[in-house]
Amino acid sequence: GENVEQHPSTLSVQEGDSAVIKCTYSDSASNYFPWYKQELGKRPQLIIDIRSNVGEKKDQRIAVTLNKTAKHFSLHITETQPEDSAVYFCAALTGGTSYGKLTFGQGTILTVHP
Amino acid sequence: EAQVTQNPRYLITVTGKKLTVTCSQNMNHEYMSWYRQDPGLGLRQIYYSMNVEVTDKGDVPEGYKVSRKEKRNFPLILESPSPNQTSLYFCASSLGSMNTEAFFGQGTRLTVV
């Protein structure tokens, strides 16, 4: 089955710096890669996603890149703000015989210091 | 208001006492799933359902059951809970299984003693 590895597990940056979180996946049939943000005590919420026919997608300060050949994708947050502090999860949606199965990474705790 | 509602939010129970966590969505979503969240392990899928009467195992289905008799409801059943099922559980729904945002419930904090 699919295996998603996420790094780093914790990330600490100063306000205004950039933050990068990386994920690798194992199943070449995976074709959809969302990123979720979970604030303390709250539910995960989608912040950006990318499909396998796209290499990069940007939404204001957030961008995601996908390298299908290497089977990795990354989340980039520029000009970080204290409200970006949260746990971030990457995920991969499997195609093929396990259609509909969403596998998450282990999560990255991002702390933005004012 | 479009939402996914789980109940209860918090539950402390004893080993072996059957329990059900309910999940209901009002968005007419076809796809629903259950996850458990444990420190350092992220969100792991327990079961998912692509439509009424269609369910399938996720990564950690052992010790859990689900049913999907109606489109809006997707209860999670623990027939004989054990302490290793102590976790934070999330239900989620999406319009389809493919390429669409998953909306999560508020979470259920379960403790099995």
Short mmCIF file of C-alpha atoms in Angstrom, two decimals:
data_model
loop_
_atom_site.label_atom_id
_atom_site.label_comp_id
_atom_site.label_asym_id
_atom_site.label_seq_id
_atom_site.Cartn_x
_atom_site.Cartn_y
_atom_site.Cartn_z
CA GLY A 1 0.00 0.00 0.00
CA GLU A 2 0.85 3.67 -0.05
CA ASN A 3 3.43 5.04 2.38
CA VAL A 4 3.83 8.79 2.92
CA GLU A 5 6.87 10.13 4.74
CA GLN A 6 6.90 13.74 5.95
CA HIS A 7 9.85 15.84 7.11
CA PRO A 8 10.72 17.57 9.29
CA SER A 9 8.59 16.57 12.27
CA THR A 10 9.12 19.99 13.86
CA LEU A 11 10.07 23.30 12.28
CA SER A 12 10.78 26.56 14.03
CA VAL A 13 11.17 29.83 12.09
CA GLN A 14 11.21 33.55 12.73
CA GLU A 15 8.31 35.65 11.54
CA GLY A 16 8.89 36.68 7.95
CA ASP A 17 11.07 33.69 7.10
CA SER A 18 10.06 30.95 4.70
CA ALA A 19 9.11 27.41 5.75
CA VAL A 20 9.37 24.28 3.64
CA ILE A 21 7.85 20.88 4.46
CA LYS A 22 8.63 17.87 2.31
CA CYS A 23 6.78 14.62 1.68
CA THR A 24 7.60 11.50 -0.28
CA TYR A 25 5.16 8.83 -1.38
CA SER A 26 5.63 5.29 -2.58
CA ASP A 27 2.69 4.47 -4.86
CA SER A 28 3.18 5.79 -8.37
CA ALA A 29 -0.59 5.44 -8.91
CA SER A 30 -1.27 8.24 -6.39
CA ASN A 31 -2.67 11.23 -8.23
CA TYR A 32 -3.93 13.80 -5.75
CA PHE A 33 -1.90 15.47 -3.00
CA PRO A 34 -3.65 17.74 -0.48
CA TRP A 35 -2.14 19.63 2.43
CA TYR A 36 -4.07 20.15 5.66
CA LYS A 37 -3.47 22.57 8.52
CA GLN A 38 -4.54 21.71 12.04
CA GLU A 39 -4.51 24.41 14.68
CA LEU A 40 -4.29 23.40 18.30
CA GLY A 41 -7.45 21.65 19.45
CA LYS A 42 -9.15 22.02 16.09
CA ARG A 43 -9.97 19.89 13.11
CA PRO A 44 -7.71 19.61 10.03
CA GLN A 45 -8.59 21.96 7.20
CA LEU A 46 -7.48 21.91 3.59
CA ILE A 47 -5.10 24.73 2.67
CA ILE A 48 -3.93 23.72 -0.79
CA ASP A 49 -3.87 20.69 -3.06
CA ILE A 50 -2.25 19.60 -6.29
CA ARG A 51 -3.11 17.02 -8.90
CA SER A 52 -0.66 14.79 -10.66
CA ASN A 53 -0.92 16.59 -13.98
CA VAL A 54 0.37 19.82 -12.42
CA GLY A 55 3.90 20.61 -11.24
CA GLU A 56 3.25 23.65 -9.09
CA LYS A 57 0.36 25.55 -7.58
CA LYS A 58 0.34 28.80 -5.66
CA ASP A 59 -2.19 30.53 -3.44
CA GLN A 60 -0.95 33.82 -1.98
CA ARG A 61 1.83 32.92 0.50
CA ILE A 62 1.41 29.19 0.07
CA ALA A 63 2.72 27.05 -2.77
CA VAL A 64 2.99 23.35 -3.43
CA THR A 65 5.35 21.63 -5.86
CA LEU A 66 5.13 18.08 -7.15
CA ASN A 67 7.84 15.94 -8.69
CA LYS A 68 6.15 12.79 -9.98
CA THR A 69 9.36 11.21 -11.19
CA ALA A 70 10.97 11.45 -7.77
CA LYS A 71 7.62 10.90 -5.99
CA HIS A 72 7.88 13.85 -3.70
CA PHE A 73 5.95 17.03 -3.07
CA SER A 74 6.60 20.04 -0.91
CA LEU A 75 4.73 22.84 0.85
CA HIS A 76 6.29 26.29 0.79
CA ILE A 77 5.09 29.09 3.05
CA THR A 78 6.62 32.51 2.48
CA GLU A 79 6.59 35.53 4.80
CA THR A 80 5.48 33.38 7.72
CA GLN A 81 3.25 34.87 10.41
CA PRO A 82 2.54 33.70 13.97
CA GLU A 83 -0.92 32.53 12.87
CA ASP A 84 0.78 30.03 10.56
CA SER A 85 1.82 28.11 13.68
CA ALA A 86 0.03 24.76 13.49
CA VAL A 87 0.48 21.13 12.55
CA TYR A 88 0.65 20.54 8.81
CA PHE A 89 -0.18 17.23 7.16
CA CYS A 90 0.52 16.12 3.64
CA ALA A 91 -1.50 13.32 2.07
CA ALA A 92 -1.64 11.19 -1.04
CA LEU A 93 -4.75 9.75 -2.66
CA THR A 94 -4.19 6.33 -4.07
CA GLY A 95 -5.49 5.27 -7.44
CA GLY A 96 -5.56 1.77 -8.83
CA THR A 97 -7.23 -1.00 -6.84
CA SER A 98 -7.27 1.04 -3.62
CA TYR A 99 -9.19 3.87 -5.23
CA GLY A 100 -10.30 6.40 -2.68
CA LYS A 101 -7.74 5.65 0.00
CA LEU A 102 -6.13 8.74 1.47
CA THR A 103 -2.81 8.27 3.27
CA PHE A 104 -1.44 11.04 5.49
CA GLY A 105 2.09 11.88 6.50
CA GLN A 106 3.09 12.00 10.15
CA GLY A 107 2.68 15.75 10.46
CA THR A 108 4.98 18.75 10.95
CA ILE A 109 4.64 21.06 13.93
CA LEU A 110 5.43 24.55 12.63
CA THR A 111 6.19 27.28 15.15
CA VAL A 112 6.56 30.86 13.94
CA HIS A 113 8.24 33.11 16.50
CA PRO A 114 7.28 36.81 16.49
CA GLU B 1 -24.48 25.56 7.79
CA ALA B 2 -22.53 22.85 5.97
CA GLN B 3 -20.87 20.63 8.50
CA VAL B 4 -19.73 17.22 9.69
CA THR B 5 -20.94 16.43 13.20
CA GLN B 6 -19.46 13.81 15.48
CA ASN B 7 -20.79 12.63 18.81
CA PRO B 8 -19.71 12.38 21.49
CA ARG B 9 -16.80 14.85 21.62
CA TYR B 10 -15.26 13.14 24.64
CA LEU B 11 -15.73 9.61 25.92
CA ILE B 12 -14.12 7.59 28.68
CA THR B 13 -15.05 3.92 28.69
CA VAL B 14 -13.88 0.60 30.04
CA THR B 15 -12.25 -2.26 28.17
CA GLY B 16 -14.75 -4.47 26.41
CA LYS B 17 -17.78 -2.20 26.59
CA LYS B 18 -19.20 -1.73 23.11
CA LEU B 19 -19.49 1.85 21.91
CA THR B 20 -20.53 3.78 18.83
CA VAL B 21 -19.27 7.16 17.65
CA THR B 22 -21.73 8.79 15.33
CA CYS B 23 -20.89 10.92 12.29
CA SER B 24 -23.36 12.86 10.22
CA GLN B 25 -22.90 15.27 7.30
CA ASN B 26 -25.43 17.59 5.72
CA MET B 27 -23.62 18.28 2.43
CA ASN B 28 -24.94 15.29 0.46
CA HIS B 29 -21.38 14.00 0.18
CA GLU B 30 -20.82 10.54 -1.25
CA TYR B 31 -17.48 9.82 0.35
CA MET B 32 -16.99 9.45 4.10
CA SER B 33 -14.11 8.12 6.16
CA TRP B 34 -12.81 7.65 9.67
CA TYR B 35 -9.32 8.46 10.92
CA ARG B 36 -7.50 8.13 14.18
CA GLN B 37 -4.84 10.64 15.17
CA ASP B 38 -1.98 9.62 17.43
CA PRO B 39 1.14 11.66 18.29
CA GLY B 40 3.92 11.09 15.78
CA LEU B 41 1.75 8.91 13.56
CA GLY B 42 -0.37 11.52 11.84
CA LEU B 43 -3.85 10.66 10.65
CA ARG B 44 -4.42 7.01 9.84
CA GLN B 45 -7.45 5.91 7.90
CA ILE B 46 -9.60 3.28 9.60
CA TYR B 47 -12.42 2.75 7.11
CA TYR B 48 -13.89 4.63 4.20
CA SER B 49 -17.11 4.54 2.24
CA MET B 50 -17.53 5.62 -1.35
CA ASN B 51 -21.33 5.47 -1.23
CA VAL B 52 -24.28 3.92 0.57
CA GLU B 53 -23.66 0.25 1.41
CA VAL B 54 -20.09 0.48 0.06
CA THR B 55 -17.32 0.40 2.66
CA ASP B 56 -13.67 -0.58 2.58
CA LYS B 57 -10.78 -0.97 4.96
CA GLY B 58 -8.20 1.72 5.45
CA ASP B 59 -4.79 1.25 7.00
CA VAL B 60 -5.84 0.35 10.56
CA PRO B 61 -9.26 -1.37 10.48
CA GLU B 62 -8.64 -4.00 13.18
CA GLY B 63 -11.03 -3.66 16.11
CA TYR B 64 -13.43 -1.34 14.28
CA LYS B 65 -16.63 -1.71 12.30
CA VAL B 66 -18.58 0.76 10.21
CA SER B 67 -21.85 0.87 8.36
CA ARG B 68 -23.29 3.16 5.69
CA LYS B 69 -27.03 2.59 5.55
CA GLU B 70 -27.78 6.20 4.70
CA LYS B 71 -25.78 8.73 2.76
CA ARG B 72 -25.50 11.22 5.62
CA ASN B 73 -24.45 8.85 8.43
CA PHE B 74 -21.30 6.83 8.93
CA PRO B 75 -21.02 5.47 12.49
CA LEU B 76 -17.85 3.95 13.88
CA ILE B 77 -18.38 0.93 16.11
CA LEU B 78 -15.94 -0.51 18.61
CA GLU B 79 -17.36 -3.91 19.58
CA SER B 80 -14.83 -4.58 22.34
CA PRO B 81 -12.66 -1.51 22.95
CA SER B 82 -9.12 -1.95 24.23
CA PRO B 83 -6.67 0.58 25.71
CA ASN B 84 -4.70 0.72 22.43
CA GLN B 85 -7.77 2.29 20.84
CA THR B 86 -7.38 5.34 23.05
CA SER B 87 -7.00 8.08 20.48
CA LEU B 88 -8.47 11.16 18.82
CA TYR B 89 -10.92 10.16 16.11
CA PHE B 90 -12.01 12.22 13.13
CA CYS B 91 -14.77 11.61 10.67
CA ALA B 92 -14.51 13.30 7.27
CA SER B 93 -16.65 13.64 4.18
CA SER B 94 -16.08 14.84 0.64
CA LEU B 95 -18.14 15.27 -2.50
CA GLY B 96 -16.37 12.34 -4.15
CA SER B 97 -13.47 10.11 -3.34
CA MET B 98 -11.29 11.71 -5.94
CA ASN B 99 -9.65 15.08 -5.95
CA THR B 100 -11.95 16.86 -3.57
CA GLU B 101 -11.59 18.54 -0.22
CA ALA B 102 -12.26 16.45 2.86
CA PHE B 103 -14.33 18.21 5.53
CA PHE B 104 -13.54 16.98 9.02
CA GLY B 105 -15.74 16.70 12.06
CA GLN B 106 -14.76 18.24 15.39
CA GLY B 107 -13.08 15.08 16.61
CA THR B 108 -13.87 12.58 19.37
CA ARG B 109 -11.38 12.10 22.17
CA LEU B 110 -11.74 8.47 23.29
CA THR B 111 -10.08 7.02 26.36
CA VAL B 112 -10.33 3.29 27.08
CA VAL B 113 -9.30 2.25 30.58
#
